[in-house]
GROMACS .gro file of C-alpha atoms in nm:
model
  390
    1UNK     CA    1  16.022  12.506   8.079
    2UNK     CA    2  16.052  12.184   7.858
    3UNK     CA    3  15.750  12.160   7.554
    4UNK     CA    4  15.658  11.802   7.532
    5UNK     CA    5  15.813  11.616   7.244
    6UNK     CA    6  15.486  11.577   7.074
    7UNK     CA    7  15.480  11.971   7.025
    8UNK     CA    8  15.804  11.994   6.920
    9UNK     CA    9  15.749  12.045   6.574
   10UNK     CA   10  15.694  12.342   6.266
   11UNK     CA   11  15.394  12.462   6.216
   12UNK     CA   12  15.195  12.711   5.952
   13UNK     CA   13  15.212  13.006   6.154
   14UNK     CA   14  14.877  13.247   6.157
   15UNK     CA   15  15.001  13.539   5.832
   16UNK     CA   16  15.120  13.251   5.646
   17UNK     CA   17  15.481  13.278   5.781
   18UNK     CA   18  15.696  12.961   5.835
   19UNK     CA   19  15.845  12.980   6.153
   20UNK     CA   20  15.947  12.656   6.390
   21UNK     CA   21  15.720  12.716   6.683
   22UNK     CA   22  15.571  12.477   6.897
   23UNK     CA   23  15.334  12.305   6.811
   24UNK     CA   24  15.041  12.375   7.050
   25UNK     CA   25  15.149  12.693   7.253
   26UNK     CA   26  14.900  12.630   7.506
   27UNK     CA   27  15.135  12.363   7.661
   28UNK     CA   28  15.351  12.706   7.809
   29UNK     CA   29  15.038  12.742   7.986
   30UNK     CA   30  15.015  12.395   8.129
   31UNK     CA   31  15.336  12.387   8.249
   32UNK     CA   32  15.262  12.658   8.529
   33UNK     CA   33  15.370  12.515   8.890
   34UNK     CA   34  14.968  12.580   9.001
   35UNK     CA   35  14.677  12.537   8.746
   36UNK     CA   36  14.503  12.845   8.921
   37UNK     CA   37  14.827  13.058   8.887
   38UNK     CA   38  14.715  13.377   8.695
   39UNK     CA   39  15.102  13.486   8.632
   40UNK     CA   40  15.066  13.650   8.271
   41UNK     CA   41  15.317  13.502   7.984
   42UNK     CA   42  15.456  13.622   7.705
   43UNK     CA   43  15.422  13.447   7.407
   44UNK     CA   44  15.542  13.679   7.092
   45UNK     CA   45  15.837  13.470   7.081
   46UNK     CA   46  15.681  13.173   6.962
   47UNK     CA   47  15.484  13.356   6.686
   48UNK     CA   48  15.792  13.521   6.591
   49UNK     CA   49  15.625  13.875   6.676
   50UNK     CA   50  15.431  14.052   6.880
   51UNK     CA   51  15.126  13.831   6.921
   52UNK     CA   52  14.986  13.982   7.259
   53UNK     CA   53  15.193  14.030   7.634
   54UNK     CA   54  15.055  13.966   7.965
   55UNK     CA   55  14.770  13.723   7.900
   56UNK     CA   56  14.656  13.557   8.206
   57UNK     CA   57  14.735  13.189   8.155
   58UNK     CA   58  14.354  13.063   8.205
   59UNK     CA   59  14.250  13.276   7.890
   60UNK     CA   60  14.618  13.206   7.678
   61UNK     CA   61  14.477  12.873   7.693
   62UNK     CA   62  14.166  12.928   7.600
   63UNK     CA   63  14.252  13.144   7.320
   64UNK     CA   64  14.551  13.013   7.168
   65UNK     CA   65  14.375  12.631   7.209
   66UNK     CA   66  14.049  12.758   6.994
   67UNK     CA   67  14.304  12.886   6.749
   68UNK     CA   68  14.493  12.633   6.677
   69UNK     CA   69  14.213  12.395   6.654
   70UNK     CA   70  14.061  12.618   6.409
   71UNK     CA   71  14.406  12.619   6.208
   72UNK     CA   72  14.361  12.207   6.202
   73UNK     CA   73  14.699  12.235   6.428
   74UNK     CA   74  14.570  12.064   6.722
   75UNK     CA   75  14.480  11.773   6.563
   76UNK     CA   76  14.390  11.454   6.657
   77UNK     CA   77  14.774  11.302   6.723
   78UNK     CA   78  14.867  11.621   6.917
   79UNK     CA   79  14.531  11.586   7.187
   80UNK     CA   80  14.613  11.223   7.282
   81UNK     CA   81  14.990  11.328   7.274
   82UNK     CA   82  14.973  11.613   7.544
   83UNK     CA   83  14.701  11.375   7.676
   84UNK     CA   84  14.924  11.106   7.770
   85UNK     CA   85  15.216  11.324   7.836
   86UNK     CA   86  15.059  11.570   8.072
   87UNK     CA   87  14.770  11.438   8.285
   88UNK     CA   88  14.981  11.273   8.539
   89UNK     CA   89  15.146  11.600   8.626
   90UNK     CA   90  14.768  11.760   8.619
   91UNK     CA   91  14.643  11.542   8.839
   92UNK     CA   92  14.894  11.653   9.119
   93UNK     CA   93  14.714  11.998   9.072
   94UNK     CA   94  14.375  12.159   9.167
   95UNK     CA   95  14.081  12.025   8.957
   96UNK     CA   96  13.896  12.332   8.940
   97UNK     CA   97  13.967  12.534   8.627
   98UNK     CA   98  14.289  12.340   8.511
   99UNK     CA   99  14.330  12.356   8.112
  100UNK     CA  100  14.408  11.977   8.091
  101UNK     CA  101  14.024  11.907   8.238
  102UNK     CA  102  13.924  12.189   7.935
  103UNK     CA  103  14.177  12.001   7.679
  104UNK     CA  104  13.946  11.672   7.767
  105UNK     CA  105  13.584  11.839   7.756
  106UNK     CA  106  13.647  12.069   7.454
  107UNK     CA  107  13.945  11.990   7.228
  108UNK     CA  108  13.990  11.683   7.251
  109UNK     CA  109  13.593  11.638   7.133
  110UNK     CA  110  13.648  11.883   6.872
  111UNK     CA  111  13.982  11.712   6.743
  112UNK     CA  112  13.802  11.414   6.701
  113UNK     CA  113  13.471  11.658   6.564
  114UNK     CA  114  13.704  11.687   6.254
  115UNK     CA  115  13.794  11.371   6.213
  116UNK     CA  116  13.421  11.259   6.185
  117UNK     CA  117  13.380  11.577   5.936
  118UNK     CA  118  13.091  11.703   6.177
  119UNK     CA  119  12.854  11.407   6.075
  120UNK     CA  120  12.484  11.558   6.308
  121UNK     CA  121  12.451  11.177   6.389
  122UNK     CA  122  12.765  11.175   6.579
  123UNK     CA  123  12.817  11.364   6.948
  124UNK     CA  124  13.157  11.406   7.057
  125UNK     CA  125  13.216  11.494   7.462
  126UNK     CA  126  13.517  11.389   7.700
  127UNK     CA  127  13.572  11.369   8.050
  128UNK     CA  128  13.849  11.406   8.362
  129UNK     CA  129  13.621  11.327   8.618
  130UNK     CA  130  13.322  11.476   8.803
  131UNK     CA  131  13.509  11.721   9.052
  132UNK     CA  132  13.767  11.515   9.084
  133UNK     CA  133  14.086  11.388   8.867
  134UNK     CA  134  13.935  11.048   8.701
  135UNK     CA  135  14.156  10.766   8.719
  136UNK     CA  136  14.068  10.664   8.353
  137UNK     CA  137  14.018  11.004   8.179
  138UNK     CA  138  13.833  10.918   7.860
  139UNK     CA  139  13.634  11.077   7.551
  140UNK     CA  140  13.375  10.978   7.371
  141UNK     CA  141  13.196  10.938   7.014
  142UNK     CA  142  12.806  10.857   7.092
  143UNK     CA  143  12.525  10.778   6.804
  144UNK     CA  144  12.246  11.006   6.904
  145UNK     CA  145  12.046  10.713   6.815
  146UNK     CA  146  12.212  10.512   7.069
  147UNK     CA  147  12.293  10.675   7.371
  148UNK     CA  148  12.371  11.070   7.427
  149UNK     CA  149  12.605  10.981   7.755
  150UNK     CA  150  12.855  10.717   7.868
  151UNK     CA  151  12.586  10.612   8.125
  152UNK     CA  152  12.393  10.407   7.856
  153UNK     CA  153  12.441  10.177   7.545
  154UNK     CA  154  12.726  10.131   7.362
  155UNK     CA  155  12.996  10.369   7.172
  156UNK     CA  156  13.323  10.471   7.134
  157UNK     CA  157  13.553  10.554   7.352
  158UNK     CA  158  13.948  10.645   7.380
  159UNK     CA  159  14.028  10.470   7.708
  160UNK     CA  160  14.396  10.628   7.890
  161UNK     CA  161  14.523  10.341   8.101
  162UNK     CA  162  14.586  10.428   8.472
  163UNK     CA  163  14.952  10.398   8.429
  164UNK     CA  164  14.966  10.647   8.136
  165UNK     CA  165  15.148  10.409   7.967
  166UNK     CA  166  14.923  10.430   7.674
  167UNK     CA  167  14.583  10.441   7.580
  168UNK     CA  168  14.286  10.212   7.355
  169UNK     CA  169  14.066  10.308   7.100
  170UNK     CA  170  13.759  10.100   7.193
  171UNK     CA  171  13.378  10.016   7.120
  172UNK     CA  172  13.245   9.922   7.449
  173UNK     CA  173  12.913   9.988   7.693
  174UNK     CA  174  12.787  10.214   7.916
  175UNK     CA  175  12.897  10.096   8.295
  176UNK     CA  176  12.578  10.272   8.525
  177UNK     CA  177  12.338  10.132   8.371
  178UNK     CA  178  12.483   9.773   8.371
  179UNK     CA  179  12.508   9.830   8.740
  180UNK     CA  180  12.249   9.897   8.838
  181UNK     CA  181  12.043   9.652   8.640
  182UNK     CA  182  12.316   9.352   8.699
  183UNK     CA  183  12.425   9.505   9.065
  184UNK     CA  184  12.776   9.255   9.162
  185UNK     CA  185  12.737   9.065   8.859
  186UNK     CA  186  12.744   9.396   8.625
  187UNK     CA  187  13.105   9.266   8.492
  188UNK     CA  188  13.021   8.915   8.409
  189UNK     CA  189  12.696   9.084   8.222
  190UNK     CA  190  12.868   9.300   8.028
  191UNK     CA  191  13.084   9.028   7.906
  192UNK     CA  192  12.832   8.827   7.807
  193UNK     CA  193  12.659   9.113   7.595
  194UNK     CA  194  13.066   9.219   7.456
  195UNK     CA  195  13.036   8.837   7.317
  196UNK     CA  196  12.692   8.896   7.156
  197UNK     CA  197  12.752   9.237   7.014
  198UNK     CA  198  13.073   9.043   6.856
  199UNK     CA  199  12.842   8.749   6.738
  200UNK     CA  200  12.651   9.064   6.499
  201UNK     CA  201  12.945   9.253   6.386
  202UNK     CA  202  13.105   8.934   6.225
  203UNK     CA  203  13.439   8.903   6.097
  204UNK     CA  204  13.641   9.276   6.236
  205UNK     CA  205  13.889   9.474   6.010
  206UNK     CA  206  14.264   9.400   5.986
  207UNK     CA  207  14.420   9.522   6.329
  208UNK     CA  208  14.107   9.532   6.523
  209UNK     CA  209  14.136   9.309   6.884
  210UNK     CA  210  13.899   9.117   7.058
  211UNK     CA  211  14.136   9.072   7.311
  212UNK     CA  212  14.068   9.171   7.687
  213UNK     CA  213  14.213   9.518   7.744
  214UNK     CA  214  14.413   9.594   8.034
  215UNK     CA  215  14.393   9.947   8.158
  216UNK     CA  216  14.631   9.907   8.439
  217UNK     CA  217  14.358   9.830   8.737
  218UNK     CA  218  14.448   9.981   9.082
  219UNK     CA  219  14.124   9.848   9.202
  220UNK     CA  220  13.837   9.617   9.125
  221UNK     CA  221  13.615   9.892   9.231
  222UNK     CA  222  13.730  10.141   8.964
  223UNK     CA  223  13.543  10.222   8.690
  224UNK     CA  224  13.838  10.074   8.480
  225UNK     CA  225  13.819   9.793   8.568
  226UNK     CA  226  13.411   9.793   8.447
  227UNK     CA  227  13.564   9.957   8.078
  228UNK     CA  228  13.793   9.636   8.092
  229UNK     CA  229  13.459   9.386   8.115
  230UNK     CA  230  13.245   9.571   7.889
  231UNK     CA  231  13.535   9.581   7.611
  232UNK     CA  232  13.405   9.478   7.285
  233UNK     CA  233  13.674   9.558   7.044
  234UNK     CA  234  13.983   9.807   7.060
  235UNK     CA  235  14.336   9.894   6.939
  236UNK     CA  236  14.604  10.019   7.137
  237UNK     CA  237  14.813  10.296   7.129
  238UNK     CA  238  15.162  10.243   7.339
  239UNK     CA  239  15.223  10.576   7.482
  240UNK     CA  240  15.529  10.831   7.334
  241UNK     CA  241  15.424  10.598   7.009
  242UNK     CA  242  15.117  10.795   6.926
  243UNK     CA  243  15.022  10.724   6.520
  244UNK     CA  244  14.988  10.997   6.320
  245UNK     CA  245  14.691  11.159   6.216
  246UNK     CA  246  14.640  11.012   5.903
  247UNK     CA  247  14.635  10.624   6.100
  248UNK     CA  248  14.406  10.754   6.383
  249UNK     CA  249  14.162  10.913   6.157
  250UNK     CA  250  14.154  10.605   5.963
  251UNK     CA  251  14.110  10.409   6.292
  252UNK     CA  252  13.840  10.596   6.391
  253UNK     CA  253  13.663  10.583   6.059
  254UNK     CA  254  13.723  10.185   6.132
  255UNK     CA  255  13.548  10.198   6.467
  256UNK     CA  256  13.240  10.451   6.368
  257UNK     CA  257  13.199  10.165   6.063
  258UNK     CA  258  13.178   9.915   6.353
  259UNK     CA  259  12.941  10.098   6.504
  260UNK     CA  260  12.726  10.157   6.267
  261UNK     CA  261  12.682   9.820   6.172
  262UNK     CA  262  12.621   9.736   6.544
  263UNK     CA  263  12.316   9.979   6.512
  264UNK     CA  264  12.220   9.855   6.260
  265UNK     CA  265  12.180   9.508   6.348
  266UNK     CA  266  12.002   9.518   6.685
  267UNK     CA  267  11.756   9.321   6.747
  268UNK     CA  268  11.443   9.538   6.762
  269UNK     CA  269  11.474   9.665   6.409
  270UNK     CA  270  11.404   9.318   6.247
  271UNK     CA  271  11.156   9.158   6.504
  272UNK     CA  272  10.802   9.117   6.454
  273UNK     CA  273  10.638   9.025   6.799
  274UNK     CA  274  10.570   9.382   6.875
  275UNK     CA  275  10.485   9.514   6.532
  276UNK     CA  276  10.308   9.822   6.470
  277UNK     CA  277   9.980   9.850   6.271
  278UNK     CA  278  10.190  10.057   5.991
  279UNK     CA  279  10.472   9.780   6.022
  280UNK     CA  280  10.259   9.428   5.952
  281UNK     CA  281  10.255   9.487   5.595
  282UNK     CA  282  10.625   9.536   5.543
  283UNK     CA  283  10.853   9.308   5.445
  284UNK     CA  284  11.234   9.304   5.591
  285UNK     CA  285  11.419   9.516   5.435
  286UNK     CA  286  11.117   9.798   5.418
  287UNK     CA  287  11.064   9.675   5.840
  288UNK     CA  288  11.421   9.775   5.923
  289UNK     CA  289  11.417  10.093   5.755
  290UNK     CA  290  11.081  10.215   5.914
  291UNK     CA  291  11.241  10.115   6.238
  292UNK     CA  292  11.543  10.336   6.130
  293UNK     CA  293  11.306  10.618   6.085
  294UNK     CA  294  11.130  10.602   6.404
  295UNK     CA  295  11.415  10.577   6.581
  296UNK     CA  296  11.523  10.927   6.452
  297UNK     CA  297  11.203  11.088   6.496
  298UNK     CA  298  11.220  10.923   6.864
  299UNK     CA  299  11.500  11.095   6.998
  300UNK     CA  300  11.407  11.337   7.284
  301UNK     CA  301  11.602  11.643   7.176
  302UNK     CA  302  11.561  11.650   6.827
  303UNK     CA  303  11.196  11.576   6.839
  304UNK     CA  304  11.184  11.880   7.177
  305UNK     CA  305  11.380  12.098   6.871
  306UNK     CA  306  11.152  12.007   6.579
  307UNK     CA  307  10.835  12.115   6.805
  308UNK     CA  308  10.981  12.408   6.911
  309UNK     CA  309  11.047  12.568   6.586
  310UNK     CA  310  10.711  12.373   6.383
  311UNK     CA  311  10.454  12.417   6.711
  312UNK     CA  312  10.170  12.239   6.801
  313UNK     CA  313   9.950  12.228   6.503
  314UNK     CA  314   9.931  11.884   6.269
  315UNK     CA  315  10.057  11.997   5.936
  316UNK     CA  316   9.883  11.773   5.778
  317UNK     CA  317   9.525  11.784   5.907
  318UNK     CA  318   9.542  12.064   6.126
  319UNK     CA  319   9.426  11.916   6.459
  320UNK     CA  320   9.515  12.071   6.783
  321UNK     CA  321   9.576  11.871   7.087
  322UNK     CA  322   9.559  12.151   7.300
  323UNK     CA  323   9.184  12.280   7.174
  324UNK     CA  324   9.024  11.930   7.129
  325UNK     CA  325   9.123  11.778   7.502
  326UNK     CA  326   9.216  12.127   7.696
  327UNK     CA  327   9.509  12.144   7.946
  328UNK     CA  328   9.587  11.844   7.928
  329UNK     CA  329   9.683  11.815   7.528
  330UNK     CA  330   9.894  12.117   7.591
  331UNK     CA  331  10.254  12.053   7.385
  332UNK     CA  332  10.135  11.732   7.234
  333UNK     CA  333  10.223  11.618   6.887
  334UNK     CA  334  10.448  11.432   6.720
  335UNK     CA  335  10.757  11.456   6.504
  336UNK     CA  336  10.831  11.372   6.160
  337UNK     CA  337  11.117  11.318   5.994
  338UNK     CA  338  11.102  11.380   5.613
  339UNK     CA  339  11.397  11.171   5.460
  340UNK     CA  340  11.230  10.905   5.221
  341UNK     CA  341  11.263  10.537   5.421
  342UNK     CA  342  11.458  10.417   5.056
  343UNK     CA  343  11.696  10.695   5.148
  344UNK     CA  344  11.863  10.563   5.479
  345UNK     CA  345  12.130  10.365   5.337
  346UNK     CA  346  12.465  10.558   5.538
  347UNK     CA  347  12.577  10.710   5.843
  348UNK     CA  348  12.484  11.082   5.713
  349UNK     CA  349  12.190  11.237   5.792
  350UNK     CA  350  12.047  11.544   5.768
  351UNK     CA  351  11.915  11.626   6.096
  352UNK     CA  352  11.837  11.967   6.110
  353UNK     CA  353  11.489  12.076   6.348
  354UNK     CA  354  11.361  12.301   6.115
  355UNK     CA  355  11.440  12.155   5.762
  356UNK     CA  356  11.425  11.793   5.818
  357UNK     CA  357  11.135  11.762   6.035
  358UNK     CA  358  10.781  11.842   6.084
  359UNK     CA  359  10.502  11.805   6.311
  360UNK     CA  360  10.209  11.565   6.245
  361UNK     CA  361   9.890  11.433   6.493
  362UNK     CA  362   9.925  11.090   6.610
  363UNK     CA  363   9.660  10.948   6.307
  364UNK     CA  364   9.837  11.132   6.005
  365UNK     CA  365  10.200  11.030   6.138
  366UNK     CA  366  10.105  10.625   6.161
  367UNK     CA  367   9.907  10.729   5.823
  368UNK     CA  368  10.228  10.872   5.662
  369UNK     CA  369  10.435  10.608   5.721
  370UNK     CA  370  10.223  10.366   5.500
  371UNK     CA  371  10.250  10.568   5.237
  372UNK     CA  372  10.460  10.687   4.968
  373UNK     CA  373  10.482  11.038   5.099
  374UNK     CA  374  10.713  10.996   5.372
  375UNK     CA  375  10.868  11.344   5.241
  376UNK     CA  376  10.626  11.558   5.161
  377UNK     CA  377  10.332  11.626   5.369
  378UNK     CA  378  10.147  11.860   5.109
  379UNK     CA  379  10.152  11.550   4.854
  380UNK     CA  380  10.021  11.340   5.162
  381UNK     CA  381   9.753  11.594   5.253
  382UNK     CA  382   9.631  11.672   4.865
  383UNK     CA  383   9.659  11.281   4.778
  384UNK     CA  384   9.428  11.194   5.098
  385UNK     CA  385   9.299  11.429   5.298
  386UNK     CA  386   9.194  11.766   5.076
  387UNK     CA  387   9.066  11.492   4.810
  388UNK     CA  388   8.889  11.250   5.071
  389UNK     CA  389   8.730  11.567   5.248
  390UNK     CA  390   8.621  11.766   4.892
   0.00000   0.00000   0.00000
């Protein structure tokens, strides 16, 4: 049984011993003729000692894969490695249950996880296909702000080519939704919007392509072929040539940069046509920071989080949707996000349900706002309301 070359290398064994072991066990695993073979293996000799006999190879994987992750040994390099390496032998095996579709979903995402330092603004989530071996396996690094799936929006995405011959690093758009808003012309509209999103990032960083990517087609129908038209930007990775860590984290930190600065220049965080009352006032820079806060407290789940834990009850004024209006005010209110507008300069948030957000009634949230009291709702309720009802 051959380890792949990528996992041929000495690693910090768990006890702090030095032994030359493969890199990422797992791969003994992997190798099995069947993915739903449950022959037990015995890997002491890789640990140099007895580290557990006869583990079915399903849970070996499982285990030894968390492990290592949580060691920093299956890092980055090593997921895209095995990656490229070992999906065209998966794909010749069941779907159901095989570790490769688990190395996509869960470490893979969690490699790249580290990379981003666990940054609550960033969601990390892969995929092999939906039942079925995907032609382009891919995985993904989505601003919650943006788009929570690679349905919608735009984000990043590592892109394997259907040849395995390598894979891209690349900001690009979410392919269903373009379809079925463009229908046959989906590819010639996400070109066009590729060339506008361009227009707004400006000049890219050194290494960075604008060049069409070519992911190895088999068939216009593919959804390759609809990653290759909604391309904004990317850098490729030749395969057996994988960089090292160090270059893809710094790649990554390149692209998540990018993307930021895409957010952060869309068009519905500077105009005015649809301004808000609280928003009329405001001049730009104070208008595109409002928006930025809005935005937050707009997202489905963390708002559906923040009402869970804060309930139903303004904290400001006290009003009750649910006893003024009956049934039908049941589980209204909405939420607030306390992080002072002068404080969203960066990518970091702090987006926790219970610390970072409260609950407010539609009048003292659109109140709040044009105030100085963004972050504090008792200063916003003794400044105006105990005051103004004394």
């Amino acid at each position: 049984m051959q380890i792949p070359d990528a996992f041929q290398k000495p690693v910090q064994r768990p006890g702090g011993g030095k032994e030359g072991v493969p890199g990422f066990i797992a791969a003994l695993c992997l190798y099995e003729k069947t993915a739903s073979s449950a022959q037990a293996r015995d890997l002491s000799t890789f640990w140099g000692g007895n580290c557990g006999q006869n583990i079915p190879h399903r849970s070996a994987y499982l285990a030894v894969s968390a492990g290592y992750i949580a060691l920093g040994i299956m890092s980055l390099s090593s997921a895209l490695s095995l990656l490229l390496e070992e999906y065209p032998k998966a794909v010749t095996q069941p779907f159901a249950g095989h570790p490769m579709a688990a190395l996509i979903r869960e470490d893979l995402p969690r490699a790249m996880d580290e990379v981003l330092n666990g940054n609550p603004r960033y969601i990390t989530n892969g995929s092999p296909g939906q039942g079925n071996w995907a032609r382009t396996p891919w995985a993904s690094v989505f601003d919650r702000f943006v788009t929570e799936s690679a349905q919608d929006g735009y984000y990043i995405v590592y892109l394997v080519k259907e040849d395995f011959s390598g894979l891209y690093i690349s900001l690009n758009q979410g392919v269903t939704s373009a379809k079925k808003q463009y229908g046959s012309e989906a590819k010639a509209a996400l070109r066009v919007r590729a060339s506008d999103f361009l227009a707004r990032l400006g000049p890219l960083p050194a290494g960075v392509s604008t060049d069409a990517i070519d992911l190895a087609v088999s068939s216009a129908s593919n959804l390759s072929s609809f990653y290759e038209a909604g391309n904004i930007c990317s850098i490729f990775y030749k395969g057996r040539a994988i960089p090292d860590d160090a270059q893809l984290a710094n790649d990554l930190a390149s692209f998540v940069n990018l993307y930021f600065l895409l957010v952060s220049r869309e068009p519905q965080l500077f105009e005015r046509a649809e301004a808000e009352d609280d928003e009329v006032v405001l001049g730009e820079e104070d208008l595109t920071k409002l928006r930025e806060h809005k935005r937050i407290e707009r997202n489905r789940k963390l708002a559906r989080k923040a009402k869970l834990h804060h309930g139903y009850t303004c904290k400001a004024c006290g009003f009750d949707f649910q006893a003024k209006y009956g049934a039908i005010g049941k589980d209204f209110i909405e939420a607030h996000h306390l992080t002072p507008l002068a404080d969203l300069k960066g990518q970091r948030l702090s987006l926790n349900a219970k610390t970072d957000f409260t609950v407010l009634c539609s009048n003292c949230h659109r109140i709040i706002h044009r105030t100085s009291f963004v972050n504090s709702v008792e200063e916003f309720r003794s400044h105006y309301l105990v005051k103004n009802n004394a």
